mmCIF file of C-alpha atoms in Angstrom:
data_model
loop_
_atom_site.group_PDB
_atom_site.id
_atom_site.type_symbol
_atom_site.label_atom_id
_atom_site.label_comp_id
_atom_site.label_asym_id
_atom_site.label_seq_id
_atom_site.Cartn_x
_atom_site.Cartn_y
_atom_site.Cartn_z
ATOM 1 C CA MET P 92 90.765 139.617 128.281
ATOM 2 C CA THR P 93 93.951 141.013 129.731
ATOM 3 C CA SER P 94 92.058 143.052 132.272
ATOM 4 C CA ASN P 95 91.819 140.372 134.968
ATOM 5 C CA PRO P 96 93.963 141.423 137.916
ATOM 6 C CA SER P 97 96.898 139.095 138.507
ATOM 7 C CA PRO P 98 95.969 137.063 141.556
ATOM 8 C CA HIS P 99 98.693 136.153 144.000
ATOM 9 C CA ILE P 100 98.581 132.437 144.158
ATOM 10 C CA PRO P 101 101.263 130.836 146.330
ATOM 11 C CA GLY P 102 103.735 128.821 144.304
ATOM 12 C CA VAL P 103 102.618 130.241 140.990
ATOM 13 C CA HIS P 104 105.108 132.439 139.189
ATOM 14 C CA ALA P 105 104.135 135.854 138.018
ATOM 15 C CA GLU P 106 102.748 135.754 134.527
ATOM 16 C CA PRO P 107 105.069 136.854 131.731
ATOM 17 C CA SER P 108 104.662 140.443 130.674
ATOM 18 C CA SER P 109 101.463 140.835 128.733
ATOM 19 C CA SER P 110 103.081 142.531 125.734
ATOM 20 C CA ALA P 111 105.369 139.555 125.131
ATOM 21 C CA ARG P 112 102.377 137.264 125.432
ATOM 22 C CA THR P 113 100.303 139.318 123.022
ATOM 23 C CA ALA P 114 103.143 139.265 120.525
ATOM 24 C CA THR P 115 103.495 135.480 120.532
ATOM 25 C CA GLY P 116 99.704 135.237 120.576
ATOM 26 C CA LEU P 117 99.418 137.383 117.476
ATOM 27 C CA LEU P 118 102.054 135.302 115.720
ATOM 28 C CA ALA P 119 99.879 132.231 116.229
ATOM 29 C CA TYR P 120 97.045 133.927 114.310
ATOM 30 C CA LEU P 121 99.436 134.811 111.505
ATOM 31 C CA LEU P 122 100.369 131.132 111.235
ATOM 32 C CA VAL P 123 96.740 129.978 111.259
ATOM 33 C CA GLY P 124 96.039 132.549 108.526
ATOM 34 C CA LEU P 125 99.049 131.324 106.561
ATOM 35 C CA SER P 126 97.895 127.723 106.639
ATOM 36 C CA PHE P 127 94.319 128.747 105.860
ATOM 37 C CA GLY P 128 95.557 130.692 102.836
ATOM 38 C CA ILE P 129 97.429 127.612 101.628
ATOM 39 C CA VAL P 130 94.273 125.516 102.066
ATOM 40 C CA LEU P 131 92.199 128.073 100.100
ATOM 41 C CA VAL P 132 94.589 127.819 97.143
ATOM 42 C CA LYS P 133 95.269 124.083 97.297
ATOM 43 C CA SER P 134 91.590 123.173 97.672
ATOM 44 C CA GLU P 135 90.860 125.613 94.800
ATOM 45 C CA ALA P 136 88.285 127.523 96.870
ATOM 46 C CA ALA P 137 90.176 130.625 95.713
ATOM 47 C CA SER P 138 89.795 129.607 92.064
ATOM 48 C CA TRP P 139 87.455 131.725 89.955
ATOM 49 C CA TYR P 140 86.800 128.662 87.793
ATOM 50 C CA ARG P 141 85.643 126.550 90.761
ATOM 51 C CA ILE P 142 83.303 129.269 92.010
ATOM 52 C CA GLN P 143 81.688 129.540 88.574
ATOM 53 C CA GLU P 144 81.327 125.757 88.439
ATOM 54 C CA MET P 145 79.713 125.780 91.890
ATOM 55 C CA PHE P 146 77.137 128.464 91.067
ATOM 56 C CA ARG P 147 76.114 126.494 87.968
ATOM 57 C CA PHE P 148 75.904 123.189 89.887
ATOM 58 C CA GLU P 149 78.332 121.578 87.457
ATOM 59 C CA SER P 150 80.596 119.833 89.935
ATOM 60 C CA PHE P 151 80.482 118.390 93.423
ATOM 61 C CA HIS P 152 83.901 119.790 94.369
ATOM 62 C CA MET P 153 82.894 123.030 96.136
ATOM 63 C CA PHE P 154 79.824 121.476 97.741
ATOM 64 C CA GLY P 155 81.933 118.636 99.118
ATOM 65 C CA LEU P 156 84.468 121.186 100.317
ATOM 66 C CA ILE P 157 81.985 123.437 102.143
ATOM 67 C CA GLY P 158 79.874 120.501 103.362
ATOM 68 C CA SER P 159 82.799 118.631 104.871
ATOM 69 C CA ALA P 160 84.123 121.874 106.364
ATOM 70 C CA VAL P 161 80.803 122.536 108.127
ATOM 71 C CA LEU P 162 80.536 118.931 109.324
ATOM 72 C CA THR P 163 84.100 118.909 110.644
ATOM 73 C CA GLY P 164 83.605 122.284 112.323
ATOM 74 C CA LEU P 165 80.342 121.115 113.867
ATOM 75 C CA VAL P 166 81.755 117.927 115.354
ATOM 76 C CA THR P 167 85.104 119.305 116.511
ATOM 77 C CA THR P 168 83.630 122.501 118.004
ATOM 78 C CA ALA P 169 81.005 120.487 119.888
ATOM 79 C CA MET P 170 83.744 118.181 121.183
ATOM 80 C CA LEU P 171 85.873 121.124 122.251
ATOM 81 C CA ARG P 172 82.989 122.748 124.132
ATOM 82 C CA ARG P 173 81.907 119.515 125.778
ATOM 83 C CA SER P 174 85.428 118.627 126.857
ATOM 84 C CA GLY P 175 85.466 121.650 129.162
ATOM 85 C CA VAL P 176 88.968 122.532 127.943
ATOM 86 C CA LYS P 177 89.826 126.192 128.490
ATOM 87 C CA SER P 178 91.224 128.327 125.726
ATOM 88 C CA ARG P 179 94.998 128.756 125.643
ATOM 89 C CA ASP P 180 94.652 131.983 127.619
ATOM 90 C CA GLY P 181 92.479 130.371 130.268
ATOM 91 C CA GLN P 182 88.972 131.401 129.205
ATOM 92 C CA THR P 183 85.927 129.204 129.012
ATOM 93 C CA ILE P 184 85.250 128.440 125.350
ATOM 94 C CA ARG P 185 82.163 130.259 124.179
ATOM 95 C CA VAL P 186 80.570 131.000 120.848
ATOM 96 C CA THR P 187 78.975 134.400 120.392
ATOM 97 C CA ASP P 188 75.481 134.025 118.984
ATOM 98 C CA LYS P 189 74.551 136.014 115.888
ATOM 99 C CA GLU P 190 71.931 138.706 116.382
ATOM 100 C CA LYS P 191 68.374 137.513 115.848
ATOM 101 C CA GLY P 192 66.302 138.699 112.920
ATOM 102 C CA TRP P 193 66.169 137.998 109.220
ATOM 103 C CA ARG P 194 66.068 141.190 107.156
ATOM 104 C CA ARG P 195 69.735 142.049 107.323
ATOM 105 C CA TYR P 196 70.682 138.453 106.608
ATOM 106 C CA VAL P 197 68.479 138.247 103.519
ATOM 107 C CA PHE P 198 69.304 141.692 102.082
ATOM 108 C CA GLY P 199 72.956 141.673 103.085
ATOM 109 C CA GLY P 200 73.368 138.060 102.033
ATOM 110 C CA LEU P 201 71.853 138.685 98.606
ATOM 111 C CA THR P 202 74.055 141.742 98.055
ATOM 112 C CA PHE P 203 77.201 139.890 99.027
ATOM 113 C CA GLY P 204 76.170 136.901 96.904
ATOM 114 C CA VAL P 205 75.718 138.983 93.762
ATOM 115 C CA GLY P 206 79.193 140.462 94.267
ATOM 116 C CA TRP P 207 80.655 137.034 94.983
ATOM 117 C CA GLY P 208 79.266 135.598 91.737
ATOM 118 C CA LEU P 209 80.516 138.524 89.638
ATOM 119 C CA ALA P 210 84.242 138.474 90.328
ATOM 120 C CA GLY P 211 84.164 134.987 91.858
ATOM 121 C CA VAL P 212 85.809 136.013 95.117
ATOM 122 C CA CYS P 213 84.632 136.200 98.697
ATOM 123 C CA PRO P 214 86.699 138.104 101.299
ATOM 124 C CA GLY P 215 89.171 135.312 102.173
ATOM 125 C CA PRO P 216 90.317 134.785 98.591
ATOM 126 C CA ILE P 217 90.666 138.557 98.058
ATOM 127 C CA PHE P 218 93.612 138.478 100.481
ATOM 128 C CA THR P 219 94.935 135.124 99.340
ATOM 129 C CA LEU P 220 94.834 136.024 95.647
ATOM 130 C CA LEU P 221 96.711 139.254 96.388
ATOM 131 C CA GLY P 222 99.458 137.123 97.911
ATOM 132 C CA ALA P 223 99.349 134.898 94.837
ATOM 133 C CA GLY P 224 100.143 137.954 92.737
ATOM 134 C CA VAL P 225 96.682 138.519 91.234
ATOM 135 C CA TRP P 226 96.997 142.316 91.317
ATOM 136 C CA PRO P 227 93.488 143.133 90.031
ATOM 137 C CA MET P 228 92.327 142.017 93.484
ATOM 138 C CA LEU P 229 93.611 145.370 94.728
ATOM 139 C CA VAL P 230 90.699 146.955 92.879
ATOM 140 C CA VAL P 231 88.270 144.505 94.498
ATOM 141 C CA LEU P 232 89.780 145.163 97.935
ATOM 142 C CA LEU P 233 89.679 148.925 97.530
ATOM 143 C CA PHE P 234 86.038 148.896 96.489
ATOM 144 C CA ALA P 235 85.180 146.364 99.183
ATOM 145 C CA LEU P 236 86.513 148.892 101.700
ATOM 146 C CA LEU P 237 84.402 151.560 100.051
ATOM 147 C CA GLY P 238 81.357 149.285 100.281
ATOM 148 C CA THR P 239 82.081 148.615 103.946
ATOM 149 C CA TRP P 240 82.307 152.342 104.594
ATOM 150 C CA ALA P 241 79.031 152.879 102.698
ATOM 151 C CA TYR P 242 77.315 150.365 104.973
ATOM 152 C CA GLY P 243 78.702 152.132 108.037
ATOM 153 C CA ALA P 244 77.424 155.466 106.738
ATOM 154 C CA LEU P 245 73.950 154.144 105.870
ATOM 155 C CA GLN P 246 73.540 151.644 108.707
ATOM 156 C CA THR P 247 70.907 153.537 110.655
ATOM 157 C CA ARG P 248 68.763 154.028 107.551
ATOM 158 C CA LEU P 249 68.688 150.362 106.479
ATOM 159 C CA PRO P 250 66.157 147.746 107.607
ATOM 160 C CA HIS P 251 67.796 145.193 109.933
ATOM 161 C CA MET I 23 112.797 115.326 94.463
ATOM 162 C CA THR I 24 110.765 116.276 91.374
ATOM 163 C CA GLU I 25 108.108 113.845 92.556
ATOM 164 C CA LEU I 26 107.913 115.644 95.882
ATOM 165 C CA LEU I 27 107.651 118.976 94.084
ATOM 166 C CA ASP I 28 104.929 117.627 91.795
ATOM 167 C CA PHE I 29 103.069 116.448 94.878
ATOM 168 C CA LEU I 30 103.355 119.825 96.598
ATOM 169 C CA ARG I 31 102.187 121.618 93.476
ATOM 170 C CA SER I 32 99.110 119.499 92.891
ATOM 171 C CA PRO I 33 95.702 120.598 94.169
ATOM 172 C CA TRP I 34 93.906 118.804 96.999
ATOM 173 C CA PRO I 35 90.618 116.925 96.735
ATOM 174 C CA TRP I 36 87.651 118.392 98.633
ATOM 175 C CA TYR I 37 87.827 115.767 101.380
ATOM 176 C CA VAL I 38 91.296 116.987 102.357
ATOM 177 C CA GLY I 39 90.633 120.730 102.084
ATOM 178 C CA GLY I 40 87.133 120.734 103.620
ATOM 179 C CA PRO I 41 88.032 119.213 106.998
ATOM 180 C CA LEU I 42 91.074 121.510 107.263
ATOM 181 C CA ILE I 43 88.819 124.527 106.675
ATOM 182 C CA GLY I 44 86.379 123.234 109.318
ATOM 183 C CA LEU I 45 89.137 122.780 111.890
ATOM 184 C CA THR I 46 89.844 126.508 111.788
ATOM 185 C CA VAL I 47 86.689 127.088 113.878
ATOM 186 C CA PRO I 48 87.739 125.134 117.013
ATOM 187 C CA LEU I 49 91.380 126.117 116.516
ATOM 188 C CA LEU I 50 90.619 129.854 116.771
ATOM 189 C CA LEU I 51 88.278 129.230 119.706
ATOM 190 C CA TRP I 52 91.005 127.330 121.502
ATOM 191 C CA LEU I 53 93.659 129.918 120.689
ATOM 192 C CA GLY I 54 91.688 132.736 122.336
ATOM 193 C CA ASN I 55 87.920 132.420 121.932
ATOM 194 C CA LYS I 56 88.085 134.055 118.521
ATOM 195 C CA PRO I 57 85.160 133.808 116.128
ATOM 196 C CA PHE I 58 86.374 132.736 112.696
ATOM 197 C CA GLY I 59 85.318 135.367 110.160
ATOM 198 C CA ILE I 60 87.319 137.190 107.549
ATOM 199 C CA SER I 61 85.137 140.062 106.324
ATOM 200 C CA SER I 62 85.299 141.852 109.721
ATOM 201 C CA ASN I 63 88.800 142.841 108.656
ATOM 202 C CA LEU I 64 87.293 145.216 106.110
ATOM 203 C CA ARG I 65 85.549 146.984 108.997
ATOM 204 C CA HIS I 66 88.745 147.066 111.043
ATOM 205 C CA ALA I 67 90.622 148.517 108.062
ATOM 206 C CA CYS I 68 88.005 151.286 107.757
ATOM 207 C CA ALA I 69 88.199 151.941 111.506
ATOM 208 C CA ILE I 70 91.976 152.341 111.181
ATOM 209 C CA LEU I 71 91.979 154.410 107.987
ATOM 210 C CA LEU I 72 89.113 156.838 108.565
ATOM 211 C CA PRO I 73 89.930 160.056 110.422
ATOM 212 C CA ASP I 74 88.064 160.282 113.732
ATOM 213 C CA ARG I 75 85.800 163.176 112.829
ATOM 214 C CA ALA I 76 84.649 161.589 109.556
ATOM 215 C CA LYS I 77 83.861 158.274 111.212
ATOM 216 C CA PRO I 78 80.330 156.874 111.242
ATOM 217 C CA GLY I 79 79.513 155.323 114.638
ATOM 218 C CA PHE I 80 79.875 151.861 113.119
ATOM 219 C CA PHE I 81 83.642 152.351 112.993
ATOM 220 C CA LYS I 82 84.049 153.812 116.493
ATOM 221 C CA TYR I 83 85.285 150.887 118.528
ATOM 222 C CA ASN I 84 88.557 149.590 119.812
ATOM 223 C CA TRP I 85 89.998 147.943 116.697
ATOM 224 C CA ARG I 86 93.213 147.233 118.572
ATOM 225 C CA ALA I 87 91.407 144.404 120.333
ATOM 226 C CA GLU I 88 90.873 142.844 116.907
ATOM 227 C CA LYS I 89 94.504 142.869 115.835
ATOM 228 C CA TRP I 90 94.470 139.084 115.872
ATOM 229 C CA ASN I 91 92.127 139.106 112.863
ATOM 230 C CA LEU I 92 94.318 141.536 110.933
ATOM 231 C CA MET I 93 97.219 139.149 111.593
ATOM 232 C CA PHE I 94 95.049 136.332 110.297
ATOM 233 C CA ALA I 95 94.411 138.340 107.101
ATOM 234 C CA ALA I 96 98.149 139.018 106.740
ATOM 235 C CA GLY I 97 98.633 135.256 107.033
ATOM 236 C CA LEU I 98 96.143 134.753 104.204
ATOM 237 C CA VAL I 99 98.295 136.936 101.950
ATOM 238 C CA LEU I 100 101.410 134.953 102.874
ATOM 239 C CA GLY I 101 99.565 131.674 102.330
ATOM 240 C CA GLY I 102 98.519 132.879 98.887
ATOM 241 C CA PHE I 103 102.161 133.560 98.077
ATOM 242 C CA VAL I 104 103.349 130.150 99.318
ATOM 243 C CA ALA I 105 100.640 128.102 97.607
ATOM 244 C CA GLY I 106 99.887 130.335 94.634
ATOM 245 C CA VAL I 107 103.407 131.394 93.668
ATOM 246 C CA LEU I 108 106.032 129.078 95.206
ATOM 247 C CA LEU I 109 103.935 125.928 94.864
ATOM 248 C CA ALA I 110 101.584 127.014 92.101
ATOM 249 C CA ASN I 111 99.746 124.278 90.258
ATOM 250 C CA PRO I 112 101.128 124.271 86.688
ATOM 251 C CA GLU I 113 97.945 122.606 85.414
ATOM 252 C CA PRO I 114 94.516 124.221 84.975
ATOM 253 C CA ALA I 115 91.868 123.242 87.569
ATOM 254 C CA ARG I 116 90.326 119.882 86.685
ATOM 255 C CA LEU I 117 86.824 121.130 86.080
ATOM 256 C CA SER I 118 83.903 118.990 84.994
ATOM 257 C CA ALA I 119 83.214 118.812 81.253
ATOM 258 C CA ALA I 120 80.074 120.886 81.792
ATOM 259 C CA GLY I 121 82.062 123.443 83.768
ATOM 260 C CA VAL I 122 84.652 123.825 80.991
ATOM 261 C CA ARG I 123 81.908 124.258 78.403
ATOM 262 C CA SER I 124 80.084 126.972 80.373
ATOM 263 C CA ILE I 125 83.285 128.874 80.994
ATOM 264 C CA GLN I 126 84.199 128.777 77.311
ATOM 265 C CA GLU I 127 80.707 130.012 76.500
ATOM 266 C CA LEU I 128 81.485 133.031 78.673
ATOM 267 C CA GLY I 129 84.385 133.712 76.307
ATOM 268 C CA VAL I 130 86.958 132.699 78.917
ATOM 269 C CA GLN I 131 89.685 130.088 78.321
ATOM 270 C CA VAL I 132 90.518 127.515 80.986
ATOM 271 C CA ARG I 133 94.233 127.978 81.674
ATOM 272 C CA PRO I 134 96.490 127.331 84.664
ATOM 273 C CA GLY I 135 96.081 129.850 87.464
ATOM 274 C CA LEU I 136 93.380 130.929 89.883
ATOM 275 C CA VAL I 137 91.832 133.812 87.959
ATOM 276 C CA PRO I 138 91.489 133.864 84.150
ATOM 277 C CA ALA I 139 93.566 136.353 82.188
ATOM 278 C CA GLU I 140 90.371 137.792 80.689
ATOM 279 C CA LEU I 141 89.367 139.045 84.147
ATOM 280 C CA ALA I 142 92.799 140.339 85.019
ATOM 281 C CA ASP I 143 93.299 142.448 81.924
ATOM 282 C CA PRO I 144 94.091 145.985 83.100
ATOM 283 C CA GLY I 145 93.796 147.268 79.524
ATOM 284 C CA ASN I 146 90.059 146.660 79.483
ATOM 285 C CA PRO I 147 88.059 149.327 81.355
ATOM 286 C CA GLY I 148 85.106 146.923 81.530
ATOM 287 C CA VAL I 149 87.198 144.592 83.678
ATOM 288 C CA TRP I 150 87.903 147.429 86.101
ATOM 289 C CA LEU I 151 84.189 148.103 86.279
ATOM 290 C CA LEU I 152 83.389 144.438 86.936
ATOM 291 C CA LEU I 153 85.982 144.220 89.721
ATOM 292 C CA ALA I 154 84.856 147.510 91.250
ATOM 293 C CA VAL I 155 81.150 146.630 91.278
ATOM 294 C CA SER I 156 81.900 143.195 92.663
ATOM 295 C CA GLY I 157 84.105 144.613 95.423
ATOM 296 C CA LEU I 158 81.549 147.248 96.349
ATOM 297 C CA LEU I 159 78.793 144.668 96.716
ATOM 298 C CA VAL I 160 81.012 142.268 98.663
ATOM 299 C CA GLY I 161 82.056 144.985 101.107
ATOM 300 C CA PHE I 162 78.571 146.393 101.581
ATOM 301 C CA GLY I 163 76.801 143.026 101.671
ATOM 302 C CA THR I 164 79.132 141.297 104.099
ATOM 303 C CA ARG I 165 78.763 144.058 106.678
ATOM 304 C CA TYR I 166 75.028 144.410 106.150
ATOM 305 C CA GLY I 167 74.609 140.651 106.459
ATOM 306 C CA GLY I 168 77.116 140.464 109.295
ATOM 307 C CA GLY I 169 79.538 138.017 107.707
ATOM 308 C CA CYS I 170 80.776 136.140 104.682
ATOM 309 C CA THR I 171 81.445 132.540 103.777
ATOM 310 C CA SER I 172 83.756 131.975 106.746
ATOM 311 C CA GLY I 173 81.643 133.731 109.378
ATOM 312 C CA HIS I 174 78.220 132.456 108.333
ATOM 313 C CA ALA I 175 78.551 129.403 106.046
ATOM 314 C CA ILE I 176 81.376 127.795 108.039
ATOM 315 C CA THR I 177 81.343 129.162 111.615
ATOM 316 C CA GLY I 178 77.616 129.940 111.846
ATOM 317 C CA LEU I 179 76.398 126.676 110.365
ATOM 318 C CA ALA I 180 78.938 124.660 112.359
ATOM 319 C CA THR I 181 77.556 126.210 115.553
ATOM 320 C CA LEU I 182 73.926 125.736 114.422
ATOM 321 C CA GLN I 183 72.927 129.394 114.220
ATOM 322 C CA GLY I 184 69.645 130.158 112.487
ATOM 323 C CA PRO I 185 70.648 133.631 111.224
ATOM 324 C CA SER I 186 73.681 132.111 109.518
ATOM 325 C CA LEU I 187 71.480 129.656 107.659
ATOM 326 C CA ILE I 188 69.338 132.546 106.385
ATOM 327 C CA ALA I 189 72.483 134.447 105.354
ATOM 328 C CA THR I 190 74.056 131.418 103.648
ATOM 329 C CA VAL I 191 70.928 130.588 101.661
ATOM 330 C CA SER I 192 70.671 134.270 100.670
ATOM 331 C CA PHE I 193 74.239 134.645 99.482
ATOM 332 C CA PHE I 194 74.067 131.435 97.509
ATOM 333 C CA ALA I 195 70.872 132.687 95.899
ATOM 334 C CA GLY I 196 72.634 135.947 95.031
ATOM 335 C CA GLY I 197 75.663 134.088 93.680
ATOM 336 C CA ILE I 198 73.578 131.754 91.520
ATOM 337 C CA LEU I 199 71.724 134.723 90.098
ATOM 338 C CA SER I 200 74.821 136.730 89.332
ATOM 339 C CA ALA I 201 76.990 133.888 87.970
ATOM 340 C CA ASN I 202 74.236 132.632 85.663
ATOM 341 C CA LEU I 203 72.613 135.877 84.548
ATOM 342 C CA LEU I 204 74.565 139.016 85.434
ATOM 343 C CA LEU I 205 78.087 137.798 84.671
ATOM 344 C CA PRO I 206 77.298 136.534 81.130
ATOM 345 C CA LEU I 207 75.520 139.824 80.471
ATOM 346 C CA PHE I 208 78.397 141.841 81.884
ATOM 347 C CA LEU I 209 80.992 139.914 79.873
ATOM 348 C CA THR I 210 79.051 140.366 76.629
ATOM 349 C CA VAL I 211 78.860 144.105 77.201
ATOM 350 C CA ILE I 212 82.473 144.689 78.212
ATOM 351 C CA ARG I 213 84.077 142.570 75.520
#
């Protein structure tokens, strides 16, 4: 990303030092995270009650939420890619494709799903609920890290 | 003034929250070609915390290039504080009648807040067990499956990726199974 040599283009000022740019760049991600955290709470996607309601098909709320999120993402991402606009740091917009296959997606997906249904939290809400002062999420986070490490340790022995 | 505060404290309908969630995908792409996905942060955290010699190959990569995502996660914590503490909804979530009934059948009361007190009771060792097992499965499963709700259900489906559809169907199947069968069983045992 930052490895492209600075070309000397007449009339164009030298780029600002990369560390300053990275710092402001990182701040932007903090702000996007902040607003996303607010959305997770305000839309009640971080609510244990709503997740339970969703997994029992007792309300449209979460389905409307995820459905409209996917639809909005689909349309706006397609528009962004078609427009030919470059990213803020001058790259061509590209989406990395997920690895092909199915085993890891079925087995990994099922495992994650069972965990999600138990405590009613997926990774985003773990962080958001911590900020909301739900301290027991520290236990979930700690064990999620342990689970992540366990996958890393067993990776080569699992079907993918 | 109180009206404004009431407005800020009230929850949003799905058709406001959903599109805002969806917009995160193009926003992160525009900001720096970043793929929206939260569970990768668990991997980055392991890569940072584990000492080099005890590191499985899976954690040997340049996590510094992924600092943006750790900042995103820090933002999530701040957002939780703003919306869940400063502007917390004083009312319980407006669940469907069926939803309220099922939750009461689990032995849980519907009160204001995001997580019921019954599941945040540090005095009950069963609660610790529930949280630990859940966390373990979430951490293991998201890395095995290569993503969570944000990476697969939102980003993957919005960019029409087959693997993400398989993953999303699978984690919903797992969630339906555990919320309807395992959780009631678990709660009966630990109470």
